[in-house]
Amino acid sequence: MVITRKPVRFIMSAIVGLVSSFMMASPVADTIDTAKEHVEEHVEHGQEVSASNDQKPEEVYAAIDHHLKDDYYYTFFHDSKTHEHFGFPLPVILFDNGLKIFSSSEFDYGNKVVEKDGQKYVLYHGKIYKTTTDDAAAAISYDENHHPTNEKPVDFSITKNVVGLLLAAFLIFLGFTALAKTYKTSANNLPKGFARVLEPLVLYVRDEMAVPNIGQAKYKKFMPYLLSVFFLIFLLNILGLTPLGLNVTGNISVTLCLAVFTFFITNLNGNKDYWKHIFWMPGVPAPMKVVLAPIEVLGMFTKPFSLMIRLFANITAGHSVVMGLVSVVFLMKATLSTPGAVGISFLLTLFLTFLEILVAFLQAFIFTMLSSLFIGQAVAEHDHDDHH
């Protein structure tokens, strides 16, 4: 693996400068508002504010879990007193004895059963199940482990994560269209406006990832994929720190899809030397070749698996820590009478939020760097006589 020694401080400075203006507002605001309203409600009724009757750990876990999971509603925040949600419903697209399209608002956040063409559906814990009753409270059947046993329809719905992916793809399209336009119209081929921010990142991906790992002769073929995956992951990570409250790269289905693309691009472009090193490694005794072949085959799958888990785990952990740190304040007794606790929590949350900006870049960098490394190993030409 080729490790670059060039500093990336200018990239970090540009990233921090771009997003620092809206870092004060983060997805954890929902948790703060909900907890404050809950405390004020107890104060109005003359109740003691304590850890036992203020913000329960179960409520904190539910708030964090709701942010991390995908959803059929794009909810910005909700009023804990009136239970009113502020956002908009998303389209539900099901294939079950025909195509069925309707708005998720018909579920009324899981309180109603929706009937379409004789089929009944209920929304339960963020998933759609088929049912035979009109009572949403009794629509789900459970096994001995309290897991739903209802059948699920084939679901192609536009969920919150899909909206995030479409938004990121649209922003990337606008940015790179502007960059390409400046190259065509500018006399000295210098980008203008926001395109000046993109060009150093494009050159960084090319000069520090693609060329060193894949080689000067073959890197151009894989640049579109490497640029796409780098900017998609980076932009999605940044959007997750804004008030939009997205957690796309914290969804393991998304990271799995990205890892599968790397797996297929790597193996479909592998040359005969790559496959020979996997199934019949040159330069080692025959008995060892039999032993090493299964290990190498397993390595073909562990590489994309590590890409999937690394991105998913780091983004999920970052969001959980930031939201959990804010929630700690509302689990403490007499929080409202201790302004210092709120100040400490605010400073720690602000610090972790800026740390998440660094993580947003690093995860995009690591995923792209390792993808280029795996591709480079697959397309590299080996001189066995010199090597052995």
JSON list of C-alpha atoms in Angstrom, two decimals, residues 39-222:
[
{"chain": "A", "resi": 39, "resn": "VAL", "atom": "CA", "xyz": [-38.88, 19.16, 32.02]},
{"chain": "A", "resi": 40, "resn": "GLU", "atom": "CA", "xyz": [-40.97, 22.33, 31.70]},
{"chain": "A", "resi": 41, "resn": "GLU", "atom": "CA", "xyz": [-44.13, 20.24, 31.70]},
{"chain": "A", "resi": 42, "resn": "HIS", "atom": "CA", "xyz": [-43.15, 18.70, 35.04]},
{"chain": "A", "resi": 43, "resn": "VAL", "atom": "CA", "xyz": [-42.25, 22.11, 36.47]},
{"chain": "A", "resi": 44, "resn": "GLU", "atom": "CA", "xyz": [-45.63, 23.55, 35.47]},
{"chain": "A", "resi": 45, "resn": "HIS", "atom": "CA", "xyz": [-47.38, 20.79, 37.41]},
{"chain": "A", "resi": 46, "resn": "GLY", "atom": "CA", "xyz": [-45.17, 21.33, 40.44]},
{"chain": "A", "resi": 47, "resn": "GLN", "atom": "CA", "xyz": [-43.35, 18.05, 40.08]},
{"chain": "A", "resi": 48, "resn": "GLU", "atom": "CA", "xyz": [-39.76, 17.48, 41.10]},
{"chain": "A", "resi": 49, "resn": "VAL", "atom": "CA", "xyz": [-37.28, 17.39, 38.26]},
{"chain": "A", "resi": 50, "resn": "SER", "atom": "CA", "xyz": [-35.15, 14.32, 38.74]},
{"chain": "A", "resi": 51, "resn": "ALA", "atom": "CA", "xyz": [-33.47, 11.60, 36.76]},
{"chain": "A", "resi": 52, "resn": "SER", "atom": "CA", "xyz": [-36.31, 9.24, 37.56]},
{"chain": "A", "resi": 53, "resn": "ASN", "atom": "CA", "xyz": [-39.19, 11.40, 36.27]},
{"chain": "A", "resi": 54, "resn": "ASP", "atom": "CA", "xyz": [-37.44, 13.77, 33.83]},
{"chain": "A", "resi": 55, "resn": "GLN", "atom": "CA", "xyz": [-35.80, 12.22, 30.81]},
{"chain": "A", "resi": 56, "resn": "LYS", "atom": "CA", "xyz": [-35.71, 8.46, 31.17]},
{"chain": "A", "resi": 57, "resn": "PRO", "atom": "CA", "xyz": [-32.88, 6.46, 29.59]},
{"chain": "A", "resi": 58, "resn": "GLU", "atom": "CA", "xyz": [-35.45, 4.61, 27.47]},
{"chain": "A", "resi": 59, "resn": "GLU", "atom": "CA", "xyz": [-36.61, 7.91, 25.96]},
{"chain": "A", "resi": 60, "resn": "VAL", "atom": "CA", "xyz": [-33.02, 8.91, 25.19]},
{"chain": "A", "resi": 61, "resn": "TYR", "atom": "CA", "xyz": [-32.34, 5.58, 23.52]},
{"chain": "A", "resi": 62, "resn": "ALA", "atom": "CA", "xyz": [-35.54, 5.92, 21.49]},
{"chain": "A", "resi": 63, "resn": "ALA", "atom": "CA", "xyz": [-34.57, 9.42, 20.29]},
{"chain": "A", "resi": 64, "resn": "ILE", "atom": "CA", "xyz": [-31.10, 8.27, 19.23]},
{"chain": "A", "resi": 65, "resn": "ASP", "atom": "CA", "xyz": [-32.47, 5.11, 17.64]},
{"chain": "A", "resi": 66, "resn": "HIS", "atom": "CA", "xyz": [-35.04, 7.11, 15.67]},
{"chain": "A", "resi": 67, "resn": "HIS", "atom": "CA", "xyz": [-32.30, 9.35, 14.27]},
{"chain": "A", "resi": 68, "resn": "LEU", "atom": "CA", "xyz": [-30.07, 6.44, 13.27]},
{"chain": "A", "resi": 69, "resn": "LYS", "atom": "CA", "xyz": [-32.80, 4.45, 11.52]},
{"chain": "A", "resi": 70, "resn": "ASP", "atom": "CA", "xyz": [-34.35, 5.03, 8.13]},
{"chain": "A", "resi": 71, "resn": "ASP", "atom": "CA", "xyz": [-37.91, 6.39, 8.00]},
{"chain": "A", "resi": 72, "resn": "TYR", "atom": "CA", "xyz": [-40.91, 6.74, 5.69]},
{"chain": "A", "resi": 73, "resn": "TYR", "atom": "CA", "xyz": [-41.39, 10.32, 6.97]},
{"chain": "A", "resi": 74, "resn": "TYR", "atom": "CA", "xyz": [-38.93, 13.20, 6.68]},
{"chain": "A", "resi": 75, "resn": "THR", "atom": "CA", "xyz": [-39.44, 14.68, 10.13]},
{"chain": "A", "resi": 76, "resn": "PHE", "atom": "CA", "xyz": [-37.37, 17.70, 11.13]},
{"chain": "A", "resi": 77, "resn": "PHE", "atom": "CA", "xyz": [-38.70, 17.85, 14.70]},
{"chain": "A", "resi": 78, "resn": "HIS", "atom": "CA", "xyz": [-41.83, 17.14, 16.68]},
{"chain": "A", "resi": 79, "resn": "ASP", "atom": "CA", "xyz": [-43.70, 18.72, 19.59]},
{"chain": "A", "resi": 80, "resn": "SER", "atom": "CA", "xyz": [-43.58, 16.38, 22.57]},
{"chain": "A", "resi": 81, "resn": "LYS", "atom": "CA", "xyz": [-46.66, 18.02, 24.12]},
{"chain": "A", "resi": 82, "resn": "THR", "atom": "CA", "xyz": [-49.00, 17.87, 21.15]},
{"chain": "A", "resi": 83, "resn": "HIS", "atom": "CA", "xyz": [-47.20, 14.94, 19.46]},
{"chain": "A", "resi": 84, "resn": "GLU", "atom": "CA", "xyz": [-47.30, 16.95, 16.24]},
{"chain": "A", "resi": 85, "resn": "HIS", "atom": "CA", "xyz": [-44.62, 16.16, 13.65]},
{"chain": "A", "resi": 86, "resn": "PHE", "atom": "CA", "xyz": [-43.10, 18.88, 11.48]},
{"chain": "A", "resi": 87, "resn": "GLY", "atom": "CA", "xyz": [-41.92, 17.55, 8.15]},
{"chain": "A", "resi": 88, "resn": "PHE", "atom": "CA", "xyz": [-43.44, 15.83, 5.16]},
{"chain": "A", "resi": 89, "resn": "PRO", "atom": "CA", "xyz": [-44.46, 12.27, 4.25]},
{"chain": "A", "resi": 90, "resn": "LEU", "atom": "CA", "xyz": [-42.66, 10.29, 1.58]},
{"chain": "A", "resi": 91, "resn": "PRO", "atom": "CA", "xyz": [-44.12, 8.06, -1.14]},
{"chain": "A", "resi": 92, "resn": "VAL", "atom": "CA", "xyz": [-44.61, 4.37, -0.37]},
{"chain": "A", "resi": 93, "resn": "ILE", "atom": "CA", "xyz": [-44.01, 2.07, -3.34]},
{"chain": "A", "resi": 94, "resn": "LEU", "atom": "CA", "xyz": [-44.93, -1.59, -2.79]},
{"chain": "A", "resi": 95, "resn": "PHE", "atom": "CA", "xyz": [-45.05, -4.54, -5.16]},
{"chain": "A", "resi": 96, "resn": "ASP", "atom": "CA", "xyz": [-47.57, -7.04, -3.81]},
{"chain": "A", "resi": 97, "resn": "ASN", "atom": "CA", "xyz": [-49.93, -8.61, -6.32]},
{"chain": "A", "resi": 98, "resn": "GLY", "atom": "CA", "xyz": [-49.36, -5.53, -8.42]},
{"chain": "A", "resi": 99, "resn": "LEU", "atom": "CA", "xyz": [-47.82, -2.10, -7.95]},
{"chain": "A", "resi": 100, "resn": "LYS", "atom": "CA", "xyz": [-49.19, 0.02, -5.10]},
{"chain": "A", "resi": 101, "resn": "ILE", "atom": "CA", "xyz": [-48.20, 3.66, -4.61]},
{"chain": "A", "resi": 102, "resn": "PHE", "atom": "CA", "xyz": [-49.51, 5.90, -1.84]},
{"chain": "A", "resi": 103, "resn": "SER", "atom": "CA", "xyz": [-48.33, 8.47, 0.70]},
{"chain": "A", "resi": 104, "resn": "SER", "atom": "CA", "xyz": [-46.86, 7.38, 4.02]},
{"chain": "A", "resi": 105, "resn": "SER", "atom": "CA", "xyz": [-49.17, 9.91, 5.71]},
{"chain": "A", "resi": 106, "resn": "GLU", "atom": "CA", "xyz": [-51.95, 7.33, 5.36]},
{"chain": "A", "resi": 107, "resn": "PHE", "atom": "CA", "xyz": [-50.23, 5.25, 8.04]},
{"chain": "A", "resi": 108, "resn": "ASP", "atom": "CA", "xyz": [-50.57, 8.15, 10.52]},
{"chain": "A", "resi": 109, "resn": "TYR", "atom": "CA", "xyz": [-47.20, 7.18, 12.05]},
{"chain": "A", "resi": 110, "resn": "GLY", "atom": "CA", "xyz": [-48.29, 3.59, 12.55]},
{"chain": "A", "resi": 111, "resn": "ASN", "atom": "CA", "xyz": [-51.69, 4.37, 14.08]},
{"chain": "A", "resi": 112, "resn": "LYS", "atom": "CA", "xyz": [-53.74, 3.31, 11.06]},
{"chain": "A", "resi": 113, "resn": "VAL", "atom": "CA", "xyz": [-53.94, 0.31, 8.74]},
{"chain": "A", "resi": 114, "resn": "VAL", "atom": "CA", "xyz": [-53.82, 1.15, 5.03]},
{"chain": "A", "resi": 115, "resn": "GLU", "atom": "CA", "xyz": [-55.86, -0.93, 2.59]},
{"chain": "A", "resi": 116, "resn": "LYS", "atom": "CA", "xyz": [-54.94, -0.97, -1.11]},
{"chain": "A", "resi": 117, "resn": "ASP", "atom": "CA", "xyz": [-56.57, -3.28, -3.67]},
{"chain": "A", "resi": 118, "resn": "GLY", "atom": "CA", "xyz": [-57.75, -5.65, -0.97]},
{"chain": "A", "resi": 119, "resn": "GLN", "atom": "CA", "xyz": [-54.34, -5.85, 0.74]},
{"chain": "A", "resi": 120, "resn": "LYS", "atom": "CA", "xyz": [-53.84, -4.33, 4.20]},
{"chain": "A", "resi": 121, "resn": "TYR", "atom": "CA", "xyz": [-50.57, -2.88, 5.45]},
{"chain": "A", "resi": 122, "resn": "VAL", "atom": "CA", "xyz": [-49.34, -1.52, 8.78]},
{"chain": "A", "resi": 123, "resn": "LEU", "atom": "CA", "xyz": [-46.24, 0.49, 9.69]},
{"chain": "A", "resi": 124, "resn": "TYR", "atom": "CA", "xyz": [-44.50, -1.02, 12.72]},
{"chain": "A", "resi": 125, "resn": "HIS", "atom": "CA", "xyz": [-41.10, 0.11, 14.05]},
{"chain": "A", "resi": 126, "resn": "GLY", "atom": "CA", "xyz": [-40.08, 1.60, 10.74]},
{"chain": "A", "resi": 127, "resn": "LYS", "atom": "CA", "xyz": [-41.08, -1.40, 8.61]},
{"chain": "A", "resi": 128, "resn": "ILE", "atom": "CA", "xyz": [-44.18, -2.21, 6.58]},
{"chain": "A", "resi": 129, "resn": "TYR", "atom": "CA", "xyz": [-45.98, -5.50, 7.23]},
{"chain": "A", "resi": 130, "resn": "LYS", "atom": "CA", "xyz": [-49.03, -7.16, 5.73]},
{"chain": "A", "resi": 131, "resn": "THR", "atom": "CA", "xyz": [-51.98, -7.73, 8.03]},
{"chain": "A", "resi": 132, "resn": "THR", "atom": "CA", "xyz": [-55.54, -9.03, 7.99]},
{"chain": "A", "resi": 133, "resn": "THR", "atom": "CA", "xyz": [-57.13, -6.68, 10.52]},
{"chain": "A", "resi": 134, "resn": "ASP", "atom": "CA", "xyz": [-58.16, -3.02, 10.53]},
{"chain": "A", "resi": 135, "resn": "ASP", "atom": "CA", "xyz": [-56.90, -2.49, 14.09]},
{"chain": "A", "resi": 136, "resn": "ALA", "atom": "CA", "xyz": [-53.32, -1.19, 14.01]},
{"chain": "A", "resi": 137, "resn": "ALA", "atom": "CA", "xyz": [-52.77, -2.12, 17.65]},
{"chain": "A", "resi": 138, "resn": "ALA", "atom": "CA", "xyz": [-53.53, -5.78, 16.95]},
{"chain": "A", "resi": 139, "resn": "ALA", "atom": "CA", "xyz": [-52.14, -5.95, 13.42]},
{"chain": "A", "resi": 140, "resn": "ILE", "atom": "CA", "xyz": [-48.82, -7.60, 14.31]},
{"chain": "A", "resi": 141, "resn": "SER", "atom": "CA", "xyz": [-48.33, -11.23, 15.33]},
{"chain": "A", "resi": 142, "resn": "TYR", "atom": "CA", "xyz": [-45.29, -12.29, 17.33]},
{"chain": "A", "resi": 143, "resn": "ASP", "atom": "CA", "xyz": [-43.23, -15.42, 17.87]},
{"chain": "A", "resi": 144, "resn": "GLU", "atom": "CA", "xyz": [-41.92, -16.66, 21.19]},
{"chain": "A", "resi": 145, "resn": "ASN", "atom": "CA", "xyz": [-39.08, -14.10, 21.04]},
{"chain": "A", "resi": 146, "resn": "HIS", "atom": "CA", "xyz": [-41.54, -11.25, 20.39]},
{"chain": "A", "resi": 147, "resn": "HIS", "atom": "CA", "xyz": [-40.42, -10.85, 16.79]},
{"chain": "A", "resi": 148, "resn": "PRO", "atom": "CA", "xyz": [-43.04, -9.97, 14.15]},
{"chain": "A", "resi": 149, "resn": "THR", "atom": "CA", "xyz": [-44.13, -12.93, 12.06]},
{"chain": "A", "resi": 150, "resn": "ASN", "atom": "CA", "xyz": [-46.21, -10.95, 9.54]},
{"chain": "A", "resi": 151, "resn": "GLU", "atom": "CA", "xyz": [-45.27, -11.19, 5.89]},
{"chain": "A", "resi": 152, "resn": "LYS", "atom": "CA", "xyz": [-43.54, -8.20, 4.28]},
{"chain": "A", "resi": 153, "resn": "PRO", "atom": "CA", "xyz": [-44.31, -6.87, 0.79]},
{"chain": "A", "resi": 154, "resn": "VAL", "atom": "CA", "xyz": [-41.57, -6.08, -1.70]},
{"chain": "A", "resi": 155, "resn": "ASP", "atom": "CA", "xyz": [-40.68, -2.51, -0.79]},
{"chain": "A", "resi": 156, "resn": "PHE", "atom": "CA", "xyz": [-39.29, 0.08, -3.22]},
{"chain": "A", "resi": 157, "resn": "SER", "atom": "CA", "xyz": [-40.35, 3.12, -1.18]},
{"chain": "A", "resi": 158, "resn": "ILE", "atom": "CA", "xyz": [-38.64, 6.52, -1.25]},
{"chain": "A", "resi": 159, "resn": "THR", "atom": "CA", "xyz": [-37.41, 6.66, 2.34]},
{"chain": "A", "resi": 160, "resn": "LYS", "atom": "CA", "xyz": [-35.45, 9.36, 4.15]},
{"chain": "A", "resi": 161, "resn": "ASN", "atom": "CA", "xyz": [-32.12, 7.76, 3.21]},
{"chain": "A", "resi": 162, "resn": "VAL", "atom": "CA", "xyz": [-33.15, 7.63, -0.44]},
{"chain": "A", "resi": 163, "resn": "VAL", "atom": "CA", "xyz": [-33.96, 11.34, -0.31]},
{"chain": "A", "resi": 164, "resn": "GLY", "atom": "CA", "xyz": [-30.50, 11.95, 1.14]},
{"chain": "A", "resi": 165, "resn": "LEU", "atom": "CA", "xyz": [-28.87, 9.94, -1.65]},
{"chain": "A", "resi": 166, "resn": "LEU", "atom": "CA", "xyz": [-30.85, 11.81, -4.31]},
{"chain": "A", "resi": 167, "resn": "LEU", "atom": "CA", "xyz": [-29.94, 15.16, -2.74]},
{"chain": "A", "resi": 168, "resn": "ALA", "atom": "CA", "xyz": [-26.24, 14.26, -2.59]},
{"chain": "A", "resi": 169, "resn": "ALA", "atom": "CA", "xyz": [-26.27, 13.01, -6.18]},
{"chain": "A", "resi": 170, "resn": "PHE", "atom": "CA", "xyz": [-27.96, 16.25, -7.31]},
{"chain": "A", "resi": 171, "resn": "LEU", "atom": "CA", "xyz": [-25.41, 18.42, -5.49]},
{"chain": "A", "resi": 172, "resn": "ILE", "atom": "CA", "xyz": [-22.51, 16.41, -6.94]},
{"chain": "A", "resi": 173, "resn": "PHE", "atom": "CA", "xyz": [-24.02, 16.76, -10.42]},
{"chain": "A", "resi": 174, "resn": "LEU", "atom": "CA", "xyz": [-24.32, 20.53, -10.04]},
{"chain": "A", "resi": 175, "resn": "GLY", "atom": "CA", "xyz": [-20.81, 20.90, -8.66]},
{"chain": "A", "resi": 176, "resn": "PHE", "atom": "CA", "xyz": [-19.03, 18.87, -11.28]},
{"chain": "A", "resi": 177, "resn": "THR", "atom": "CA", "xyz": [-21.11, 20.29, -14.11]},
{"chain": "A", "resi": 178, "resn": "ALA", "atom": "CA", "xyz": [-19.94, 23.73, -13.04]},
{"chain": "A", "resi": 179, "resn": "LEU", "atom": "CA", "xyz": [-16.34, 22.46, -12.81]},
{"chain": "A", "resi": 180, "resn": "ALA", "atom": "CA", "xyz": [-16.48, 20.95, -16.29]},
{"chain": "A", "resi": 181, "resn": "LYS", "atom": "CA", "xyz": [-18.04, 24.13, -17.69]},
{"chain": "A", "resi": 182, "resn": "THR", "atom": "CA", "xyz": [-15.21, 26.30, -16.38]},
{"chain": "A", "resi": 183, "resn": "TYR", "atom": "CA", "xyz": [-12.63, 24.09, -18.09]},
{"chain": "A", "resi": 184, "resn": "LYS", "atom": "CA", "xyz": [-14.46, 24.56, -21.40]},
{"chain": "A", "resi": 185, "resn": "THR", "atom": "CA", "xyz": [-15.03, 28.30, -21.16]},
{"chain": "A", "resi": 186, "resn": "SER", "atom": "CA", "xyz": [-11.94, 29.48, -19.27]},
{"chain": "A", "resi": 187, "resn": "ALA", "atom": "CA", "xyz": [-9.01, 30.52, -21.43]},
{"chain": "A", "resi": 188, "resn": "ASN", "atom": "CA", "xyz": [-6.41, 29.40, -18.87]},
{"chain": "A", "resi": 189, "resn": "ASN", "atom": "CA", "xyz": [-8.39, 26.30, -17.69]},
{"chain": "A", "resi": 190, "resn": "LEU", "atom": "CA", "xyz": [-8.68, 27.73, -14.18]},
{"chain": "A", "resi": 191, "resn": "PRO", "atom": "CA", "xyz": [-11.93, 26.92, -12.35]},
{"chain": "A", "resi": 192, "resn": "LYS", "atom": "CA", "xyz": [-14.07, 29.71, -10.96]},
{"chain": "A", "resi": 193, "resn": "GLY", "atom": "CA", "xyz": [-16.36, 30.08, -7.99]},
{"chain": "A", "resi": 194, "resn": "PHE", "atom": "CA", "xyz": [-17.18, 26.96, -5.98]},
{"chain": "A", "resi": 195, "resn": "ALA", "atom": "CA", "xyz": [-15.37, 24.84, -8.60]},
{"chain": "A", "resi": 196, "resn": "ARG", "atom": "CA", "xyz": [-12.10, 26.03, -7.05]},
{"chain": "A", "resi": 197, "resn": "VAL", "atom": "CA", "xyz": [-12.97, 24.02, -3.95]},
{"chain": "A", "resi": 198, "resn": "LEU", "atom": "CA", "xyz": [-13.61, 20.85, -5.93]},
{"chain": "A", "resi": 199, "resn": "GLU", "atom": "CA", "xyz": [-10.47, 20.92, -8.09]},
{"chain": "A", "resi": 200, "resn": "PRO", "atom": "CA", "xyz": [-7.95, 20.40, -5.22]},
{"chain": "A", "resi": 201, "resn": "LEU", "atom": "CA", "xyz": [-9.98, 17.43, -3.98]},
{"chain": "A", "resi": 202, "resn": "VAL", "atom": "CA", "xyz": [-10.14, 15.92, -7.48]},
{"chain": "A", "resi": 203, "resn": "LEU", "atom": "CA", "xyz": [-6.37, 16.32, -7.85]},
{"chain": "A", "resi": 204, "resn": "TYR", "atom": "CA", "xyz": [-5.87, 14.84, -4.40]},
{"chain": "A", "resi": 205, "resn": "VAL", "atom": "CA", "xyz": [-7.84, 11.72, -5.30]},
{"chain": "A", "resi": 206, "resn": "ARG", "atom": "CA", "xyz": [-5.89, 11.39, -8.54]},
{"chain": "A", "resi": 207, "resn": "ASP", "atom": "CA", "xyz": [-2.36, 12.11, -7.30]},
{"chain": "A", "resi": 208, "resn": "GLU", "atom": "CA", "xyz": [-2.52, 10.55, -3.82]},
{"chain": "A", "resi": 209, "resn": "MET", "atom": "CA", "xyz": [-4.83, 7.57, -4.33]},
{"chain": "A", "resi": 210, "resn": "ALA", "atom": "CA", "xyz": [-5.39, 6.53, -7.94]},
{"chain": "A", "resi": 211, "resn": "VAL", "atom": "CA", "xyz": [-1.94, 7.00, -9.49]},
{"chain": "A", "resi": 212, "resn": "PRO", "atom": "CA", "xyz": [0.18, 5.58, -6.63]},
{"chain": "A", "resi": 213, "resn": "ASN", "atom": "CA", "xyz": [-2.02, 2.51, -6.09]},
{"chain": "A", "resi": 214, "resn": "ILE", "atom": "CA", "xyz": [-3.25, 1.69, -9.60]},
{"chain": "A", "resi": 215, "resn": "GLY", "atom": "CA", "xyz": [-0.43, 3.03, -11.74]},
{"chain": "A", "resi": 216, "resn": "GLN", "atom": "CA", "xyz": [0.04, 5.78, -14.28]},
{"chain": "A", "resi": 217, "resn": "ALA", "atom": "CA", "xyz": [-0.98, 3.55, -17.18]},
{"chain": "A", "resi": 218, "resn": "LYS", "atom": "CA", "xyz": [-4.34, 2.32, -15.85]},
{"chain": "A", "resi": 219, "resn": "TYR", "atom": "CA", "xyz": [-5.64, 4.81, -13.30]},
{"chain": "A", "resi": 220, "resn": "LYS", "atom": "CA", "xyz": [-7.82, 6.83, -15.72]},
{"chain": "A", "resi": 221, "resn": "LYS", "atom": "CA", "xyz": [-10.20, 3.92, -16.24]},
{"chain": "A", "resi": 222, "resn": "PHE", "atom": "CA", "xyz": [-11.13, 3.88, -12.54]}
]
